[in-house]
Coordinates of C-alpha atoms and ligand atoms in Angstrom, one line a residue:
X1 CA 28.8 32.1 -61.3
X2 CA 26.2 29.9 -59.6
X3 CA 28.9 27.8 -58.2
X4 CA 30.7 30.8 -56.9
X5 CA 27.5 32.1 -55.3
X6 CA 26.9 28.8 -53.7
X7 CA 30.5 28.7 -52.4
X8 CA 30.2 32.2 -51.0
X9 CA 27.0 31.4 -49.4
X10 CA 28.3 28.3 -47.6
X11 CA 31.7 29.5 -46.6
X12 CA 31.9 33.2 -46.4
X13 CA 30.3 34.7 -43.4
X14 CA 29.8 38.4 -43.0
X15 CA 27.7 39.4 -40.0
X16 CA 26.5 42.6 -38.4
X17 CA 26.2 43.0 -34.6
X18 CA 24.2 45.6 -32.7
X19 CA 25.7 45.2 -29.2
X20 CA 23.2 47.1 -27.1
X21 CA 23.0 47.5 -23.3
X22 CA 19.6 45.8 -23.4
X23 CA 19.5 43.8 -26.6
X24 CA 22.0 42.2 -29.0
X25 CA 20.9 41.7 -32.6
X26 CA 22.7 39.9 -35.4
X27 CA 22.4 40.2 -39.1
X28 CA 23.7 37.6 -41.5
X29 CA 24.7 38.8 -45.0
X30 CA 22.3 37.7 -47.6
X31 CA 19.7 36.7 -45.0
X32 CA 18.8 39.5 -42.7
X33 CA 18.3 39.7 -39.0
X34 CA 18.6 36.2 -37.5
X35 CA 18.9 36.9 -33.8
X36 CA 17.6 39.4 -31.2
X37 CA 18.1 38.6 -27.6
X38 CA 18.6 40.4 -24.3
X39 CA 22.3 41.2 -23.6
X40 CA 22.3 39.1 -20.5
X41 CA 24.2 36.1 -19.1
X42 CA 23.4 34.1 -16.0
X43 CA 26.6 32.8 -14.2
X44 CA 26.9 30.2 -11.4
X45 CA 29.1 32.0 -8.9
X46 CA 30.2 28.7 -7.3
X47 CA 31.5 27.2 -10.5
X48 CA 32.1 30.3 -12.5
X49 CA 30.1 28.7 -15.3
X50 CA 27.6 30.3 -17.6
X51 CA 24.2 28.7 -17.0
X52 CA 22.0 30.7 -19.4
X53 CA 22.4 33.4 -22.1
X54 CA 20.1 35.9 -23.7
X55 CA 16.3 35.4 -23.3
X56 CA 16.8 32.5 -20.9
X57 CA 19.1 34.6 -18.7
X58 CA 16.6 37.5 -18.7
X59 CA 13.9 35.2 -17.5
X60 CA 16.0 34.5 -14.5
X61 CA 16.4 38.1 -13.4
X62 CA 15.1 38.5 -9.8
X63 CA 14.4 34.8 -9.6
X64 CA 17.9 33.4 -9.3
X65 CA 19.1 31.5 -6.2
X66 CA 21.8 33.3 -4.3
X67 CA 24.7 31.6 -6.2
X68 CA 23.4 32.4 -9.7
X69 CA 23.9 35.9 -10.8
X70 CA 22.3 37.5 -13.9
X71 CA 24.9 39.8 -15.4
X72 CA 24.6 42.5 -18.1
X73 CA 28.1 42.7 -19.6
X74 CA 27.4 46.2 -20.9
X75 CA 26.7 49.3 -18.8
X76 CA 25.9 52.6 -20.4
X77 CA 26.5 51.1 -23.9
X78 CA 30.1 50.1 -23.1
X79 CA 31.5 46.7 -22.1
X80 CA 31.8 46.6 -18.3
X81 CA 32.5 42.9 -18.0
X82 CA 34.9 41.7 -20.7
X83 CA 34.9 38.0 -20.0
X84 CA 31.1 37.7 -19.9
X85 CA 30.7 39.9 -23.0
X86 CA 33.0 37.6 -24.9
X87 CA 31.1 34.5 -23.7
X88 CA 27.8 36.1 -24.6
X89 CA 29.1 37.0 -28.1
X90 CA 30.5 33.6 -28.9
X91 CA 27.2 32.0 -27.9
X92 CA 25.1 34.5 -29.9
X93 CA 27.3 34.1 -33.0
X94 CA 26.9 30.3 -32.7
X95 CA 23.1 30.7 -32.4
X96 CA 23.0 33.1 -35.3
X97 CA 24.8 30.5 -37.4
X98 CA 22.2 27.9 -36.3
X99 CA 19.4 30.2 -37.3
X100 CA 21.0 31.0 -40.6
X101 CA 21.8 27.3 -41.2
X102 CA 25.4 27.9 -41.8
X103 CA 28.6 27.7 -39.8
X104 CA 29.8 31.2 -39.1
X105 CA 33.5 30.3 -39.3
X106 CA 35.7 33.2 -38.5
X107 CA 33.2 35.8 -39.6
X108 CA 33.9 39.3 -40.8
X109 CA 31.9 41.6 -38.5
X110 CA 30.5 45.0 -38.7
X111 CA 29.6 46.2 -35.2
X112 CA 28.0 49.5 -34.0
X113 CA 29.4 51.5 -31.1
X114 CA 28.0 54.6 -29.5
X115 CA 29.5 58.0 -30.5
X116 CA 32.2 59.4 -28.4
X117 CA 33.3 56.3 -26.6
X118 CA 37.0 56.2 -25.7
X119 CA 39.7 54.3 -27.6
X120 CA 39.9 51.8 -24.7
X121 CA 36.2 51.1 -24.8
X122 CA 36.2 50.7 -28.5
X123 CA 39.2 48.3 -28.3
X124 CA 37.3 46.3 -25.7
X125 CA 34.4 45.8 -28.3
X126 CA 36.9 44.9 -31.0
X127 CA 38.8 42.4 -28.8
X128 CA 35.7 40.8 -27.4
X129 CA 34.4 40.2 -30.9
X130 CA 37.7 38.9 -32.1
X131 CA 38.0 36.6 -29.1
X132 CA 34.5 35.4 -29.9
X133 CA 35.9 34.1 -33.2
X134 CA 35.8 37.0 -35.7
X135 CA 38.4 37.3 -38.4
X136 CA 37.9 41.1 -39.0
X137 CA 36.0 43.7 -37.0
X138 CA 34.7 46.9 -38.6
X139 CA 33.2 49.6 -36.5
X140 CA 30.4 52.0 -37.3
X141 CA 28.9 54.6 -35.0
X142 CA 25.4 54.0 -33.9
X143 CA 23.7 57.1 -35.4
X144 CA 25.4 56.4 -38.8
X145 CA 24.2 52.8 -38.7
X146 CA 20.7 54.0 -37.7
X147 CA 20.6 56.6 -40.5
X148 CA 21.6 53.9 -43.1
X149 CA 19.1 51.5 -41.6
X150 CA 16.2 53.9 -42.1
X151 CA 17.6 54.8 -45.6
X152 CA 18.4 58.5 -44.9
X153 CA 20.4 60.0 -47.7
X154 CA 23.6 60.1 -45.5
X155 CA 25.9 61.0 -48.4
X156 CA 23.9 64.0 -49.5
X157 CA 24.8 67.5 -48.4
X158 CA 21.7 67.7 -46.2
X159 CA 21.6 67.4 -42.4
X160 CA 19.5 64.9 -40.5
X161 CA 19.1 64.4 -36.8
X162 CA 18.8 60.9 -35.4
X163 CA 18.1 60.2 -31.7
X164 CA 18.6 56.6 -30.6
X165 CA 17.1 56.0 -27.2
X166 CA 18.3 52.6 -26.0
X167 CA 18.5 51.0 -22.6
X168 CA 21.8 52.4 -21.3
X169 CA 22.2 55.6 -23.3
X170 CA 20.6 58.1 -25.7
X171 CA 22.7 58.9 -28.7
X172 CA 21.8 62.3 -30.3
X173 CA 23.5 63.0 -33.6
X174 CA 23.3 65.2 -36.7
X175 CA 24.6 63.4 -39.8
X176 CA 25.5 64.9 -43.2
X177 CA 27.8 64.0 -46.1
X178 CA 28.6 60.6 -44.7
X179 CA 29.8 61.8 -41.3
X180 CA 28.6 62.9 -37.9
X181 CA 28.4 66.7 -37.7
X182 CA 27.5 66.9 -34.1
X183 CA 26.6 64.4 -31.4
X184 CA 26.0 63.9 -27.7
X185 CA 25.5 60.8 -25.7
X186 CA 23.8 60.8 -22.3
X187 CA 23.1 58.1 -19.8
X188 CA 19.4 58.8 -19.8
X189 CA 17.5 56.1 -21.6
X190 CA 15.2 53.2 -20.9
X191 CA 17.1 51.8 -17.8
X192 CA 17.2 55.3 -16.2
X193 CA 13.4 55.5 -16.5
X194 CA 13.1 52.1 -14.8
X195 CA 15.3 53.3 -12.0
X196 CA 13.2 56.5 -11.7
X197 CA 10.1 54.4 -11.4
X198 CA 11.8 52.3 -8.7
X199 CA 12.8 55.2 -6.6
X200 CA 9.5 56.9 -7.0
X201 CA 7.7 53.8 -5.8
X202 CA 10.1 53.5 -2.9
X203 CA 9.6 57.1 -1.8
X204 CA 5.8 57.3 -2.4
X205 CA 4.6 53.9 -1.5
X206 CA 7.5 52.6 0.7
X207 CA 7.8 49.6 -1.6
X208 CA 10.9 48.0 -3.1
X209 CA 10.2 47.2 -6.7
X210 CA 12.2 44.8 -8.9
X211 CA 13.8 46.2 -12.0
X212 CA 11.8 43.9 -14.3
X213 CA 8.5 45.0 -12.7
X214 CA 9.5 48.6 -13.1
X215 CA 10.2 48.0 -16.8
X216 CA 7.0 46.1 -17.3
X217 CA 4.9 48.8 -15.8
X218 CA 6.7 51.5 -17.8
X219 CA 5.9 49.6 -21.1
X220 CA 2.4 48.8 -20.0
X221 CA 1.1 52.2 -18.8
X222 CA 4.0 54.7 -19.1
X223 CA 3.7 57.9 -21.1
X224 CA 5.5 61.2 -21.2
X225 CA 2.3 63.3 -21.6
X226 CA -1.3 62.8 -20.7
X227 CA -3.1 61.0 -23.5
X228 CA -6.6 59.5 -23.3
X229 CA -8.3 58.1 -20.2
X230 CA -6.2 57.5 -17.1
X231 CA -4.4 54.1 -17.0
X232 CA -3.5 52.0 -14.0
X233 CA -1.6 48.9 -13.1
X234 CA -1.2 46.7 -10.0
X235 CA 2.4 46.3 -9.0
X236 CA 3.8 44.0 -6.4
X237 CA 7.0 44.7 -4.4
X238 CA 8.5 44.3 -1.0
X239 CA 7.2 46.5 1.8
X240 CA 10.1 48.5 3.2
X241 CA 8.8 48.4 6.7
X242 CA 7.4 44.9 7.1
X243 CA 9.6 43.2 4.6
X244 CA 6.6 41.4 3.2
X245 CA 5.2 41.5 -0.3
X246 CA 2.6 44.2 -0.9
X247 CA 0.5 45.3 -3.9
X248 CA -0.3 48.9 -4.9
X249 CA -2.1 50.5 -7.8
X250 CA 0.1 52.8 -9.8
X251 CA -1.2 55.2 -12.5
X252 CA 0.2 56.8 -15.7
X253 CA 0.3 60.1 -13.8
X254 CA 2.6 58.5 -11.2
X255 CA 4.9 57.2 -14.0
X256 CA 5.0 60.7 -15.6
X257 CA 5.9 62.3 -12.3
X258 CA 8.6 59.6 -11.7
X259 CA 10.3 60.2 -15.1
X260 CA 9.7 63.9 -15.7
X261 CA 13.1 65.0 -14.6
X262 CA 14.9 62.5 -16.9
X263 CA 12.7 63.5 -19.8
X264 CA 13.5 67.2 -19.3
X265 CA 17.2 66.4 -19.3
X266 CA 16.7 64.6 -22.5
X267 CA 14.9 67.5 -24.1
X268 CA 17.5 70.0 -22.9
X269 CA 20.3 67.8 -24.4
X270 CA 18.6 67.7 -27.8
X271 CA 18.3 71.5 -27.7
X272 CA 21.9 71.8 -26.8
X273 CA 22.9 69.7 -29.8
X274 CA 20.7 71.8 -32.0
X275 CA 22.2 75.0 -30.6
X276 CA 25.7 73.9 -31.4
X277 CA 25.0 72.7 -34.9
X278 CA 25.8 75.0 -37.9
X279 CA 22.7 77.1 -38.9
X280 CA 22.4 75.7 -42.4
X281 CA 22.3 72.2 -41.0
X282 CA 19.8 73.2 -38.3
X283 CA 17.5 74.6 -41.0
X284 CA 17.7 71.2 -42.8
X285 CA 16.7 69.5 -39.5
X286 CA 13.9 71.9 -38.9
X287 CA 12.5 71.3 -42.3
X288 CA 13.0 67.5 -42.4
X289 CA 12.4 66.8 -38.8
X290 CA 14.1 64.4 -36.3
X291 CA 13.9 60.6 -36.4
X292 CA 13.6 58.6 -33.2
X293 CA 15.0 55.0 -33.1
X294 CA 15.8 52.5 -30.3
X295 CA 13.4 50.7 -27.9
X296 CA 13.2 53.6 -25.5
X297 CA 11.6 55.9 -28.1
X298 CA 8.5 53.7 -27.9
X299 CA 7.4 55.3 -24.7
X300 CA 3.9 56.7 -25.3
X301 CA 3.6 60.3 -26.3
X302 CA 7.3 61.0 -26.9
X303 CA 7.0 62.2 -30.5
X304 CA 4.1 64.6 -29.6
X305 CA 6.0 66.0 -26.6
X306 CA 9.2 66.6 -28.6
X307 CA 7.3 68.1 -31.4
X308 CA 5.8 70.6 -29.0
X309 CA 9.0 71.3 -27.2
X310 CA 11.3 71.6 -30.2
X311 CA 8.8 73.0 -32.7
X312 CA 9.8 70.7 -35.5
X313 CA 8.4 67.4 -37.0
X314 CA 9.3 64.2 -35.1
X315 CA 9.2 60.9 -36.8
X316 CA 9.1 57.7 -34.8
X317 CA 10.7 55.0 -37.0
X318 CA 8.3 52.2 -37.8
X319 CA 10.6 49.5 -36.3
X320 CA 12.8 51.5 -34.0
X321 CA 14.5 48.5 -32.3
X322 CA 16.0 47.2 -35.6
X323 CA 17.2 50.5 -37.2
X324 CA 20.8 50.1 -36.1
X325 CA 21.2 46.4 -37.1
X326 CA 19.5 47.1 -40.5
X327 CA 22.1 49.8 -41.0
X328 CA 24.9 47.4 -40.2
X329 CA 23.3 45.1 -42.8
X330 CA 23.3 47.8 -45.4
X331 CA 27.0 48.3 -44.8
X332 CA 27.7 44.5 -44.9
X333 CA 25.9 44.1 -48.2
X334 CA 28.4 46.6 -49.8
X335 CA 31.3 46.9 -47.4
X336 CA 33.6 48.6 -50.0
X337 CA 31.1 51.2 -50.9
X338 CA 30.5 52.2 -47.3
X339 CA 34.2 51.8 -46.1
X340 CA 34.5 55.6 -45.6
X341 CA 31.7 55.5 -43.1
X342 CA 33.5 53.0 -40.9
X343 CA 35.7 54.3 -38.1
X344 CA 38.8 52.8 -36.6
X345 CA 39.9 51.0 -39.7
X346 CA 42.3 48.6 -38.0
X347 CA 41.3 45.7 -40.2
X348 CA 41.8 47.2 -43.6
X349 CA 39.5 46.7 -46.5
X350 CA 40.7 46.4 -50.0
X351 CA 40.8 49.8 -51.8
X352 CA 37.7 50.8 -53.7
Ligands
ADP1 P1 19.9 48.9 -26.4 O1 20.2 49.4 -27.8 O2 20.5 49.8 -25.4 O3 20.1 47.5 -26.3 P2 17.0 48.9 -27.2 O4 17.0 49.8 -28.4 O5 16.9 47.5 -27.4 O6 18.3 49.2 -26.3 O7 15.9 49.5 -26.2 C1 15.8 48.9 -24.9 C2 15.0 49.8 -24.0 O8 13.7 50.1 -24.6 C3 14.7 49.2 -22.7 O9 15.0 50.2 -21.7 C4 13.2 49.0 -22.7 O10 12.6 49.1 -21.5 C5 12.7 50.1 -23.7 N1 11.4 49.8 -24.3 C6 11.2 48.7 -25.1 N2 9.9 48.8 -25.5 C7 9.3 49.8 -24.9 C8 8.0 50.4 -24.9 N3 7.0 49.9 -25.6 N4 7.8 51.5 -24.2 C9 8.8 52.1 -23.5 N5 10.0 51.6 -23.4 C10 10.3 50.5 -24.1
MG2 MG1 20.9 50.3 -29.4

């Protein structure tokens, strides 16, 4: 038995991948989360070669010489640059193996995809992971993975609502009895808030802001409702008139004004999903509340605002950025048990 365990540990490699628009996380069976890096690749346009991946590539954003381009291979949670996605995945799988101190040879992969993506988009994920070396690819929908990750009783006849606010998309879903009862995906998430801040600053201050600066200021002083004393930050961008660098002071109130439209679309979308969910399930959700996951849900004041708007309890998951990958981990640790939760069973599992 010990021998068998040892053998399994060295040679079998089952991994989970949360391939997000902003961040990719990898879980190695029996070990846990071993990698979390930005989904970004820097490519030298002259040679076509990859010069940096992940954290190193993100550090280059806005600082690269003209011939080096930082590319996010995902847009709105789907693969938009297949070759770069594949290269990024091979690199991350190798790094995950280094971190786990084992060679991830032809791993079996559980990967999460957003709800409602097309067959073509799903196939792109499967193919990119296979080309990156995987032996089998099993697919789970993001809200289901998140629900498992935060240990919701997904198999029980009781409805739960999960909202995953990522970089590219927000995935709103109601899950019950091991399936997704109702869901909606919208392109309003962290990246859209960054873009909102950039256009607000351009209109109000006539300054062109880098995306990284917009994200930093959002994280630093951003909030969706007034809380505590006013906050401010100094930001630097390029003056639209003179073309020279210029600094201005921006406040939390500015950020709120910049993002208010997006936030109201988010709230309306949640209401829409609730309105189209069967009444019994809605009453479960009203009683048990809604769980927020994903990095975008960390914006200050969001649970309080949603609680007021929706009149039900809102729980911000303690570690919202890892809920989905932890769920992929739960599935990996018992793939047969959770086989019914997987979608798109192209690589078949042995029967239960
Ligand atoms: P994805 O699953 O799309 O890769 P993540 O769940 O990793 O996305 O979340 C990334 C998003 O979360 C980014 O848009 C980032 O700006 C945002 N984010 C991370 N931390 C915070 C924070 N403290 N406040 C507001 N937004 C945040
Ligand atoms: Mg995500």
